[in-house]
GROMACS .gro file of C-alpha atoms in nm:
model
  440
    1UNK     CA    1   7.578  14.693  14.191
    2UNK     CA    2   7.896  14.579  14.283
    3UNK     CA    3   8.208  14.716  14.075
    4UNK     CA    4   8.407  14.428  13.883
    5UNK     CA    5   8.738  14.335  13.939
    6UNK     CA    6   8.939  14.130  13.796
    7UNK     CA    7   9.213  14.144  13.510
    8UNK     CA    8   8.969  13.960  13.260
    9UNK     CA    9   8.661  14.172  13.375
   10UNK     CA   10   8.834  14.520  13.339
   11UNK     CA   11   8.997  14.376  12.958
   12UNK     CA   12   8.622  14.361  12.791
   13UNK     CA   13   8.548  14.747  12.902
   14UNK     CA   14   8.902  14.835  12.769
   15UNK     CA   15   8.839  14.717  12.436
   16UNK     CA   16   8.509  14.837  12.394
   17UNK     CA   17   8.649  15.204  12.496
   18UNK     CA   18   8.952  15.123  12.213
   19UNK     CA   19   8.631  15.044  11.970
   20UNK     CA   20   8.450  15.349  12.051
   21UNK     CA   21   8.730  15.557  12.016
   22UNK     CA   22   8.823  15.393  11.610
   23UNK     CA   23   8.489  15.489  11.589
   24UNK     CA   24   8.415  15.860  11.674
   25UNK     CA   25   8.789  15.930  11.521
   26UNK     CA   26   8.675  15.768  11.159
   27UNK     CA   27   8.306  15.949  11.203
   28UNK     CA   28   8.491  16.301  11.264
   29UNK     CA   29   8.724  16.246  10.965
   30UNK     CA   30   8.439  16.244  10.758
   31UNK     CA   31   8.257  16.514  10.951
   32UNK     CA   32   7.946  16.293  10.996
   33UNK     CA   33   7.703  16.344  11.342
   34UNK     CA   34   7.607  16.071  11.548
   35UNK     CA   35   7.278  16.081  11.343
   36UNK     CA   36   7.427  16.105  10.986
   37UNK     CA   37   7.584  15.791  11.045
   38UNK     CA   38   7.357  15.618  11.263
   39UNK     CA   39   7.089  15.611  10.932
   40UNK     CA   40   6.791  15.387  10.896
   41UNK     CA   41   6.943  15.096  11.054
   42UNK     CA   42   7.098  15.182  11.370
   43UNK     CA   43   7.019  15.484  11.615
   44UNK     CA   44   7.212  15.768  11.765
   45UNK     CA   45   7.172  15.674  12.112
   46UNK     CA   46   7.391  15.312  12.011
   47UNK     CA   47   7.688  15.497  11.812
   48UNK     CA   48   7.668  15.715  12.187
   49UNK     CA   49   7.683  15.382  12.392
   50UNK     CA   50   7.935  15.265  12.091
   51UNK     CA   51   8.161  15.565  12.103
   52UNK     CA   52   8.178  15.586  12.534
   53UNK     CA   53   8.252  15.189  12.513
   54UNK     CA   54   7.940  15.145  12.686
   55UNK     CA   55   7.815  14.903  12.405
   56UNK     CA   56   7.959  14.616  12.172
   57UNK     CA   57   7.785  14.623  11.831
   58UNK     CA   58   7.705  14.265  11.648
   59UNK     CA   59   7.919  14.176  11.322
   60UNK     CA   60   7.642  14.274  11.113
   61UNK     CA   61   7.678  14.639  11.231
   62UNK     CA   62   8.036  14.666  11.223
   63UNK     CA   63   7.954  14.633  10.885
   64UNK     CA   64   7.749  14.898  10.843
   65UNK     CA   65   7.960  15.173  11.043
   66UNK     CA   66   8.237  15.017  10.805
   67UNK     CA   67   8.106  15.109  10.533
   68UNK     CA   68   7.949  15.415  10.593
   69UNK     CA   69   8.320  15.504  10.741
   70UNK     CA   70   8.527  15.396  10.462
   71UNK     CA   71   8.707  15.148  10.661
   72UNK     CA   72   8.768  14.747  10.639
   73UNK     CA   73   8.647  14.553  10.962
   74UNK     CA   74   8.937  14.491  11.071
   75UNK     CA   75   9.038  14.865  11.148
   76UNK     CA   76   8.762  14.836  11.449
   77UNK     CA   77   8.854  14.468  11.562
   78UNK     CA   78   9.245  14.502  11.480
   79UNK     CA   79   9.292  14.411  11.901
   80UNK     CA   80   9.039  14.144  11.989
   81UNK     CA   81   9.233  13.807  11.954
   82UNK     CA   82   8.978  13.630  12.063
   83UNK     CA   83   8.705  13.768  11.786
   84UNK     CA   84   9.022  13.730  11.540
   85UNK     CA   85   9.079  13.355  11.622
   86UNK     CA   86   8.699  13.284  11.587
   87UNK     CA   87   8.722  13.453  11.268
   88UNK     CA   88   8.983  13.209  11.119
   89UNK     CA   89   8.849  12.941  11.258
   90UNK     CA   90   8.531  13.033  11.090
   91UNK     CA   91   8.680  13.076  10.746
   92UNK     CA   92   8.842  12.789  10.766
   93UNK     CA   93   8.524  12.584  10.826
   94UNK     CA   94   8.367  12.742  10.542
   95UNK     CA   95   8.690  12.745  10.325
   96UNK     CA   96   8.664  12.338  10.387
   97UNK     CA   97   8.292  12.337  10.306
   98UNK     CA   98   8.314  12.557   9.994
   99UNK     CA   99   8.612  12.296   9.926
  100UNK     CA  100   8.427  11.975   9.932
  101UNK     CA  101   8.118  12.162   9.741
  102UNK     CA  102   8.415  12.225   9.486
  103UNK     CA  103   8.357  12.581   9.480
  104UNK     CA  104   8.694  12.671   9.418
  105UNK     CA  105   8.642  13.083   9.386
  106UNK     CA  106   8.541  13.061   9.721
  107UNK     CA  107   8.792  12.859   9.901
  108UNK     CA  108   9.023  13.095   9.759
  109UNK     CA  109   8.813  13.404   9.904
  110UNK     CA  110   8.777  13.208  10.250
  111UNK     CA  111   9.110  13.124  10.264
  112UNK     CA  112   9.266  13.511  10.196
  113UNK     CA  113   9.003  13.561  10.504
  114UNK     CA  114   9.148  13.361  10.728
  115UNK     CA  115   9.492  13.423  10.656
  116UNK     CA  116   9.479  13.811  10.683
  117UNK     CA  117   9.388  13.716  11.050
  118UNK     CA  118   9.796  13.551  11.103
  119UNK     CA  119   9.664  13.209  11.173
  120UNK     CA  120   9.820  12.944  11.392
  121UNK     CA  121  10.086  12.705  11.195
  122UNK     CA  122   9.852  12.438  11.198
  123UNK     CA  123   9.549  12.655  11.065
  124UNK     CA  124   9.775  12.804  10.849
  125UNK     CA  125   9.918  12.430  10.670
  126UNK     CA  126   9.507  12.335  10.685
  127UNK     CA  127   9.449  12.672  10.449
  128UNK     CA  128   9.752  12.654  10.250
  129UNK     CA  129   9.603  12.308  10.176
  130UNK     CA  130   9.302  12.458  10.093
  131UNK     CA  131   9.507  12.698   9.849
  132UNK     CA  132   9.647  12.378   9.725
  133UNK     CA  133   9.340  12.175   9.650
  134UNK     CA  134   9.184  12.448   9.424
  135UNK     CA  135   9.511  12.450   9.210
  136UNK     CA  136   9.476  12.153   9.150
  137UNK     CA  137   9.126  12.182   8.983
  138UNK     CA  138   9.222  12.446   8.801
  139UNK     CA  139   9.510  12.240   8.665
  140UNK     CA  140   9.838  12.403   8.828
  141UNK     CA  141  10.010  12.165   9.010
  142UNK     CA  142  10.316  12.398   9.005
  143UNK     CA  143  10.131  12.591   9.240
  144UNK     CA  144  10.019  12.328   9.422
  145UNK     CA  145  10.321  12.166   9.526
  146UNK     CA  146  10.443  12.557   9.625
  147UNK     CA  147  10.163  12.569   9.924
  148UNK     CA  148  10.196  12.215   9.999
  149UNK     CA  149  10.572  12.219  10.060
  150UNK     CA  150  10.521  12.546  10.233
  151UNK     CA  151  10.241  12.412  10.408
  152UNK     CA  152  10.462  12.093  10.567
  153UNK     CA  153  10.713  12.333  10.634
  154UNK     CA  154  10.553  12.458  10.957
  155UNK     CA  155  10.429  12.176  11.072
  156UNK     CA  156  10.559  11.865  11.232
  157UNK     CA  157  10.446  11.540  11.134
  158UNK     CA  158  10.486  11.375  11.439
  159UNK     CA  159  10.247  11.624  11.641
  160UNK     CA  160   9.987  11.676  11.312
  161UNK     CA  161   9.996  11.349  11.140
  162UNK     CA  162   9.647  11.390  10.999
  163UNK     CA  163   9.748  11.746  10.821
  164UNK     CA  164  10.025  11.554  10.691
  165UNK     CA  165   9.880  11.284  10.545
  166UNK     CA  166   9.626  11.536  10.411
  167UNK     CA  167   9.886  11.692  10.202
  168UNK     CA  168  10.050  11.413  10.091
  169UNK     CA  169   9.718  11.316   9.976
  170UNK     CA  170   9.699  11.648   9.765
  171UNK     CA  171  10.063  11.598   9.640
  172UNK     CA  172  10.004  11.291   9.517
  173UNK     CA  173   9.650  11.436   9.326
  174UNK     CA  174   9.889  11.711   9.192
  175UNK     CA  175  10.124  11.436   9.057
  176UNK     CA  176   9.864  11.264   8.902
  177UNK     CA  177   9.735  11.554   8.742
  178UNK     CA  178  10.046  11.601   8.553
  179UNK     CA  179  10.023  11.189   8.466
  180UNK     CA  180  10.327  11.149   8.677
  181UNK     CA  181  10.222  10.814   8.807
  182UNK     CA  182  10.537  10.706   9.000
  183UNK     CA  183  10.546  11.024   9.187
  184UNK     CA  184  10.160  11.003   9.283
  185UNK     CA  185  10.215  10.653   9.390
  186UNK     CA  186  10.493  10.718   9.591
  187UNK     CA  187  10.299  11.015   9.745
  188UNK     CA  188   9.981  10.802   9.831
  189UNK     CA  189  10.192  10.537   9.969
  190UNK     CA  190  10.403  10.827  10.229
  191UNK     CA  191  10.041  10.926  10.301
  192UNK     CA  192   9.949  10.595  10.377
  193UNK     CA  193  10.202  10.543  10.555
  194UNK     CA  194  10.174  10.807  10.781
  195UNK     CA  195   9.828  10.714  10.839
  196UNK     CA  196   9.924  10.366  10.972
  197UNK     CA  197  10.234  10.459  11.164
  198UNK     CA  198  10.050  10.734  11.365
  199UNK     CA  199   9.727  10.550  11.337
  200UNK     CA  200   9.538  10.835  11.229
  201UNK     CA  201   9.142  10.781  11.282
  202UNK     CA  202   9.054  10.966  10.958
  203UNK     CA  203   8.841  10.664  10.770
  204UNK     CA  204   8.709  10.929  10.508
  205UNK     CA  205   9.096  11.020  10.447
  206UNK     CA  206   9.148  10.641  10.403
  207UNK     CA  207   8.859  10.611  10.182
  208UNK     CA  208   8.998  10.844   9.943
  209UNK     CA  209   9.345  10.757   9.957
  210UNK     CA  210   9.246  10.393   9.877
  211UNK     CA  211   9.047  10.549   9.566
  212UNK     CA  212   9.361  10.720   9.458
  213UNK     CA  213   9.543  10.405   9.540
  214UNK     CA  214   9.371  10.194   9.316
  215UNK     CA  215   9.290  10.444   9.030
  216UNK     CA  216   9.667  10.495   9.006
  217UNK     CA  217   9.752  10.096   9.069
  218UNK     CA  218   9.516  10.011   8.764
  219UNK     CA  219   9.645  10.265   8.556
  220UNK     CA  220  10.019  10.119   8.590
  221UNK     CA  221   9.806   9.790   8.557
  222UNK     CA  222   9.855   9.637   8.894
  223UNK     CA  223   9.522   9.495   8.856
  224UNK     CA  224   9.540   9.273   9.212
  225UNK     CA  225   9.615   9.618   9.413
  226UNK     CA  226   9.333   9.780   9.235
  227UNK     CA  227   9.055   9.543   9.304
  228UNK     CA  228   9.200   9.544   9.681
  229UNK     CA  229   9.227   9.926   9.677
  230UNK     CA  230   8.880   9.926   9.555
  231UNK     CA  231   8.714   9.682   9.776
  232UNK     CA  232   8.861   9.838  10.053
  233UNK     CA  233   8.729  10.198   9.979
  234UNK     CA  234   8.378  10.038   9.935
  235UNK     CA  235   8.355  10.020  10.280
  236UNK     CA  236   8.196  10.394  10.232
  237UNK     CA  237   7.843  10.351  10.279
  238UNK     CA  238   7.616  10.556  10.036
  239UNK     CA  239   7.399  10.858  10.188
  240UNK     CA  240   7.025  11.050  10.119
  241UNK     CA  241   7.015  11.267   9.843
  242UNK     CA  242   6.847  11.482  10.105
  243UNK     CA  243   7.182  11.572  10.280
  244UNK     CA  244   7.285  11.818  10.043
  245UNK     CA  245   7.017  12.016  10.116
  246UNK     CA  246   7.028  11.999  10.464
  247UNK     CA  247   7.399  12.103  10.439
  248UNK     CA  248   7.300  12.446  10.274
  249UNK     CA  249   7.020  12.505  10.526
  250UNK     CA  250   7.308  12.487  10.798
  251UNK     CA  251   7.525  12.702  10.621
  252UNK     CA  252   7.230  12.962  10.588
  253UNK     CA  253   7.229  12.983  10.975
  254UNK     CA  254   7.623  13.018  11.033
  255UNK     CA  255   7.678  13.321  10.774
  256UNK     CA  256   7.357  13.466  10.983
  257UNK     CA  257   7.468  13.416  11.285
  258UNK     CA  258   7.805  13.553  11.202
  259UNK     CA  259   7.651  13.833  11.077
  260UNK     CA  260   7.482  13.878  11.425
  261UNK     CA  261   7.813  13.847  11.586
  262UNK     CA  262   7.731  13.520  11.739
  263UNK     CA  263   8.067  13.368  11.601
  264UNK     CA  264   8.054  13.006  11.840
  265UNK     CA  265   7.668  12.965  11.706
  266UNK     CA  266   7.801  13.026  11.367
  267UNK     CA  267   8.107  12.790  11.358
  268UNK     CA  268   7.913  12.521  11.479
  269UNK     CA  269   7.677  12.550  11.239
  270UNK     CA  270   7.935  12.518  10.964
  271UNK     CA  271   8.071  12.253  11.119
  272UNK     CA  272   7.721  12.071  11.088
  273UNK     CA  273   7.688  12.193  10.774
  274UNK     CA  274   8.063  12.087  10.700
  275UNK     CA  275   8.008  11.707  10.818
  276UNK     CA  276   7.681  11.655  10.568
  277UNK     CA  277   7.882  11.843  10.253
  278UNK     CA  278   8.111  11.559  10.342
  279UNK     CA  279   7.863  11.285  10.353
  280UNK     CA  280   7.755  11.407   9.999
  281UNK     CA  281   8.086  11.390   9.911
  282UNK     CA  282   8.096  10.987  10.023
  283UNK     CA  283   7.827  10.943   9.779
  284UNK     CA  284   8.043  11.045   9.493
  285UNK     CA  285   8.356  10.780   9.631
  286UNK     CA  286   8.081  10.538   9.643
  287UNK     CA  287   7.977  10.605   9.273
  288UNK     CA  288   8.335  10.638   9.146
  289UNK     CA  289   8.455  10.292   9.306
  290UNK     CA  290   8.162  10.123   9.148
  291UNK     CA  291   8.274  10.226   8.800
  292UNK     CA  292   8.610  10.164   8.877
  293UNK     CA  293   8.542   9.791   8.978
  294UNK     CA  294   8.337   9.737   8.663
  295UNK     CA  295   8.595   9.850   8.440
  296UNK     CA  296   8.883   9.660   8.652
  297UNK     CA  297   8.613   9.337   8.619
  298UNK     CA  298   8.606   9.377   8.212
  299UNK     CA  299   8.993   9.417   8.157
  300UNK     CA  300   9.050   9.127   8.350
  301UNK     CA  301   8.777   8.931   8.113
  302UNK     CA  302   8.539   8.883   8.402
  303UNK     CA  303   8.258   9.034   8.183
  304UNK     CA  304   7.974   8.888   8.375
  305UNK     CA  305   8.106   9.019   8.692
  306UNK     CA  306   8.178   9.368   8.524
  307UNK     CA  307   7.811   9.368   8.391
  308UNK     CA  308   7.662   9.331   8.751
  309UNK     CA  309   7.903   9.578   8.869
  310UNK     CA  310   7.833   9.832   8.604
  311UNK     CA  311   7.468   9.829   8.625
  312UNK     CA  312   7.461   9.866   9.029
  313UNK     CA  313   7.691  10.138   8.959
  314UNK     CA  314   7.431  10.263   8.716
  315UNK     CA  315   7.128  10.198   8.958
  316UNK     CA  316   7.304  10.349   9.208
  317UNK     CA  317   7.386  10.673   9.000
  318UNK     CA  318   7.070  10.650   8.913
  319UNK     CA  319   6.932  10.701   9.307
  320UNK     CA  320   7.116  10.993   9.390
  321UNK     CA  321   7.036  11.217   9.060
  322UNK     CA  322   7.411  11.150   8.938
  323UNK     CA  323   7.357  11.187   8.541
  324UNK     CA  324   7.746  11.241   8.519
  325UNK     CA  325   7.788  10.882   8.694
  326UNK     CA  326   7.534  10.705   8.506
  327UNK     CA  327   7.687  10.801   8.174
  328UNK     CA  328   8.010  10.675   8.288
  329UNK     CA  329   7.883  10.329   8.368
  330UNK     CA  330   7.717  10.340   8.061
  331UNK     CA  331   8.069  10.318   7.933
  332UNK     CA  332   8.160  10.045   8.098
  333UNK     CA  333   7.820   9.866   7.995
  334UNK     CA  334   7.888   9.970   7.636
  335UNK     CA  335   8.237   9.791   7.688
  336UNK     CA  336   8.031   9.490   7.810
  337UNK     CA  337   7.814   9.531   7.467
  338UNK     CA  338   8.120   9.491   7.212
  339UNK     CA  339   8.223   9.215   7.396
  340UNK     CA  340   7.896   9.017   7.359
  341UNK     CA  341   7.814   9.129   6.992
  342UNK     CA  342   7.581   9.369   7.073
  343UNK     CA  343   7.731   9.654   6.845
  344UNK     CA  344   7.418   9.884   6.793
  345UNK     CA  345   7.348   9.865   7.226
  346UNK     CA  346   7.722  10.009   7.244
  347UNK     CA  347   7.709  10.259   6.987
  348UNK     CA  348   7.371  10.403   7.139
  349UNK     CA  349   7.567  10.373   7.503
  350UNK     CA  350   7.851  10.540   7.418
  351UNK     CA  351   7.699  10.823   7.226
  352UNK     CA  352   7.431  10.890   7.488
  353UNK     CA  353   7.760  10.871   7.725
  354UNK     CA  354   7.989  11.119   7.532
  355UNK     CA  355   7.688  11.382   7.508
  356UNK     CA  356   7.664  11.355   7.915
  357UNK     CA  357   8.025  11.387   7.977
  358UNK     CA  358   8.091  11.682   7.742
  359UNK     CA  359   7.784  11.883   7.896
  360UNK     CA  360   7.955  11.797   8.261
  361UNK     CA  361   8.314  11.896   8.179
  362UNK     CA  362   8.448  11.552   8.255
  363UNK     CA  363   8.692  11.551   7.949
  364UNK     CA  364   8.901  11.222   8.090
  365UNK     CA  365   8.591  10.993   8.083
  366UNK     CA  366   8.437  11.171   7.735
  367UNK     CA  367   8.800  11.046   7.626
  368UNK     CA  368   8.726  10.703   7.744
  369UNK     CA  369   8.399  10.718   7.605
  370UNK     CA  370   8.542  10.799   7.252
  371UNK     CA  371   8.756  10.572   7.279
  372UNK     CA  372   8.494  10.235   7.336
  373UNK     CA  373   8.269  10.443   7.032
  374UNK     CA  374   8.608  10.396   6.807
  375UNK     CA  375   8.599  10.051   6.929
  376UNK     CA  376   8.256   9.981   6.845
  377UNK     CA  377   8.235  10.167   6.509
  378UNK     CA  378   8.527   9.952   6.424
  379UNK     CA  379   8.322   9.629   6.535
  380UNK     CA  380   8.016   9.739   6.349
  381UNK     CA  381   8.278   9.742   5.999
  382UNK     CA  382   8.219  10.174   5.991
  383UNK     CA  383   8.598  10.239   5.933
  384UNK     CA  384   8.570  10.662   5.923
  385UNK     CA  385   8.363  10.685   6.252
  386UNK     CA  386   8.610  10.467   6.433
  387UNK     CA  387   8.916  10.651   6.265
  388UNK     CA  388   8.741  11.004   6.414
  389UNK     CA  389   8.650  10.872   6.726
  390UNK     CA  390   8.950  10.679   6.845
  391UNK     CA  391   9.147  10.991   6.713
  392UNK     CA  392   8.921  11.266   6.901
  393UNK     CA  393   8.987  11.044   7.226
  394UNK     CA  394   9.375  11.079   7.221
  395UNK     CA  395   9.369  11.438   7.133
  396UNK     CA  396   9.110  11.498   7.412
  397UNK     CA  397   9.365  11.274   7.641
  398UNK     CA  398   9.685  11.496   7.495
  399UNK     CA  399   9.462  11.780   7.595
  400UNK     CA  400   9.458  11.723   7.974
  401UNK     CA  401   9.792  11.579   7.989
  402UNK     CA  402   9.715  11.191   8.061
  403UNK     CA  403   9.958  11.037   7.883
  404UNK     CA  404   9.939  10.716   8.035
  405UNK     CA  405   9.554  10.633   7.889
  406UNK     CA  406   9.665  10.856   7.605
  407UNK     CA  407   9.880  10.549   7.522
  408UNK     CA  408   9.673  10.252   7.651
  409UNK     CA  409   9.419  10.421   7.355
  410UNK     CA  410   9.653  10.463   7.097
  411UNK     CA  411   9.842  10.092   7.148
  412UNK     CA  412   9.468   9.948   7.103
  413UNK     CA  413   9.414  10.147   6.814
  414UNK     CA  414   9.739  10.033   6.658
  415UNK     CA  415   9.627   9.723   6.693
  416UNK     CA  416   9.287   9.806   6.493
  417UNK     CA  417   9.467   9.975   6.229
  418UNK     CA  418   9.729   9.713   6.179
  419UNK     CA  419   9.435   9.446   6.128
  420UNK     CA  420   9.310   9.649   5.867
  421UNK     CA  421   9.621   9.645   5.713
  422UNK     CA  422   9.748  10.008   5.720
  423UNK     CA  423  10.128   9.904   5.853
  424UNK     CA  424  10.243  10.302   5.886
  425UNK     CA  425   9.957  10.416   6.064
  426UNK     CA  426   9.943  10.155   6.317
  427UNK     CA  427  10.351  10.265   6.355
  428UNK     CA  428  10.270  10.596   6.401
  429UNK     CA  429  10.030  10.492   6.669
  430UNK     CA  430  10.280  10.300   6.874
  431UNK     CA  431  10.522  10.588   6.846
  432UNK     CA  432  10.258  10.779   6.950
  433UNK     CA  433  10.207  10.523   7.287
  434UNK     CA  434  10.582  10.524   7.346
  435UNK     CA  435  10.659  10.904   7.329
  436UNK     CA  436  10.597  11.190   7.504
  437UNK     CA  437  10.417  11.328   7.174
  438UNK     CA  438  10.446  11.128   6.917
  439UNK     CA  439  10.278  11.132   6.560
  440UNK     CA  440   9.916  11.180   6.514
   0.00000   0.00000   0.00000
């Protein structure tokens, strides 16, 4: 057999022999044999191969000389670039996926991963964003502007455009989090922006900045932006309920692969795995534009419209197993309801509703949801029940800081209160709308 030659032919041998060495040293530390820590799973003819360099074990058994050695992974691969760069790129893919799964717990995990392994800039702005997102759902947006500033601090727009617009994106969510709507709108538009001057092919990105867009534009009631916002993002086409499924089966192949060692098998699994999490994800934009539609089609009076729109929303919810969806077109329907006399259809709606939304966590549209029961109690001539309900609503919206439906809710029930007569109340109510606080 010929002898190899070569600089990148004599490099693999090299590290292998730096391998071995880590090896034996850590095993004689501990005064183990080859045997002792060989065990049941591996033999003491491959720690001999191991320890000579002669042989290059498999992820999966790193693991088990690491921890029969008392040593983290990295202590045995701490000089293969190459295994360290497939590493963070393999984090990151399942920091993304764990991301759009909203497991939040484990982007975090993923993320320290990856960054342990001194990623690239750009990897590095993609994880931070990561970081960034999952403040965000846990409600720090203090945080989140920290990694986000940090993040588009070592990169250059003009060579990552996408990355940028992605964190602009986030900004803006952070912002609106907080119920700063000027900020967020300014921060959607930049990202927009971006996207057009660069022309960044990202239409998911678009898709979700024009949701953003037109939640935000209806909420400072720019009702023409909205519907166009809306329309626009509808161009998302729904997907199988089967995908989800799928998804996990892929991801059940890349962390077993990567435990094998074969780290290109396993990041292109993710990355399969990645694309369908992301299709399920579509689903949800599809969902939440059809509610947002009906409910843009009722305040503008175009009740009919906002019917159709609200039960395709619920049909549709309805398809894909979405319980939390379905209960928030049920909302909108129950809006539909008070406005066509139909007082006992809304109250069962909106109570069915509320019961949903609590159970999923959703506290902004249980708010909403409160606040239509208020309505319809108050329609129905059952004073008390709309007094509790429209008041639960604005201390459920003072709870998660959304001031601006906060006072949307309390200027319509100062109007309620001030056709019943009761002058002071309905004041305190528009105080309420026009302060930070307010009386309650």
């Amino acid at each position: 057999m010929a002898v190899p030659t070569g600089e990148a032919q004599v490099e693999r041998p090299k590290v292998a022999s730096a391998l071995g060495e880590r090896v034996r040293a850590a095993r004689r530390q501990l005064g183990l044999s080859q045997a002792q820590l060989a065990g049941d799973e591996l033999t003491k003819g491959f720690i001999s191969q191991l320890e000579s360099g002669l042989a290059r074990p498999s992820i999966r058994s790193l693991q088990v000389l690491a921890n029969r050695l008392g040593k983290p992974l990295d202590y045995f691969l701490g000089d293969e670039p190459l295994a360290a760069g497939k590493r963070v790129a393999f984090h990151r893919l399942a920091a993304e996926a764990a991301a759009e799964r909203e497991e939040w717990s484990e982007v975090r995990g993923q993320v320290g991963l990856a960054l342990e392994q001194s990623p690239e800039p750009r990897e590095r702005a993609q994880l931070l964003r990561f970081l960034a997102q999952a403040d965000v759902a846990d409600k720090d947006p203090e945080t989140a502007f920290e990694r986000i500033s940090a993040a588009l601090g070592v990169i250059e727009t003009a060579n990552e455009p996408a990355e940028a617009a992605q964190l602009l994106y986030t900004r803006g969510a952070a912002y609106s989090l907080m119920g700063q709507l000027v900020a967020a709108t300014e921060a959607f538009e930049a990202c927009r922006d971006i996207i057009e001057r660069f022309e960044v092919v990202e239409p998911r990105l678009r898709a979700k900045l024009m949701v953003a867009l037109g939640t935000i534009y209806r909420r400072l009631n720019r009702t023409t932006k909205a519907l166009s916002a809306y329309e626009s993002a509808l161009a998302i086409a729904s997907r199988s309920s089967e995908i989800a499924m799928a998804a996990r089966g892929y991801m059940g192949i890349a962390v077993s692969m990567y435990d094998s060692g074969e780290l290109d098998g396993a990041i292109s699994n993710y990355r399969r795995a990645l694309e369908l999490f992301r299709k399920v994800s579509d689903t949800e934009f599809e969902l939440s534009v059809l509610q947002s539609l009906a409910a843009v089609h009722f305040e503008q009076g175009e009740i009919d419209t906002a019917r159709v729109a609200a039960e395709r929303a619920m049909k549709r919810a309805i398809e894909v197993g979405s319980s939390h969806w379905a209960a928030v077109a049920e909302v909108v329907l129950a809006r539909v309801a008070i406005a066509e006399q139909r007082v006992d259809d809304a109250l069962r709606m909106t109570k069915h509703a509320e019961t949903i939304l609590a159970g999923s966590g959703d506290e902004l549209q249980r708010a909403d949801a409160l606040r239509v029961m208020g309505a319809a109690y108050e329609t129905s001539g059952q004073a008390a029940n709309a007094d509790k309900s429209y008041r639960t609503s604005l201390e459920t919206y003072t709870a998660i800081g959304d001031h601006a439906d906060r006072s949307a809710a309390a200027v319509e029930y100062a109007k309620v209160l001030r056709a019943r007569g009761e002058i002071d109340a309905a004041f305190d109510m528009l105080e309420l709308a026009r302060g930070s606080t307010g009386r309650r």
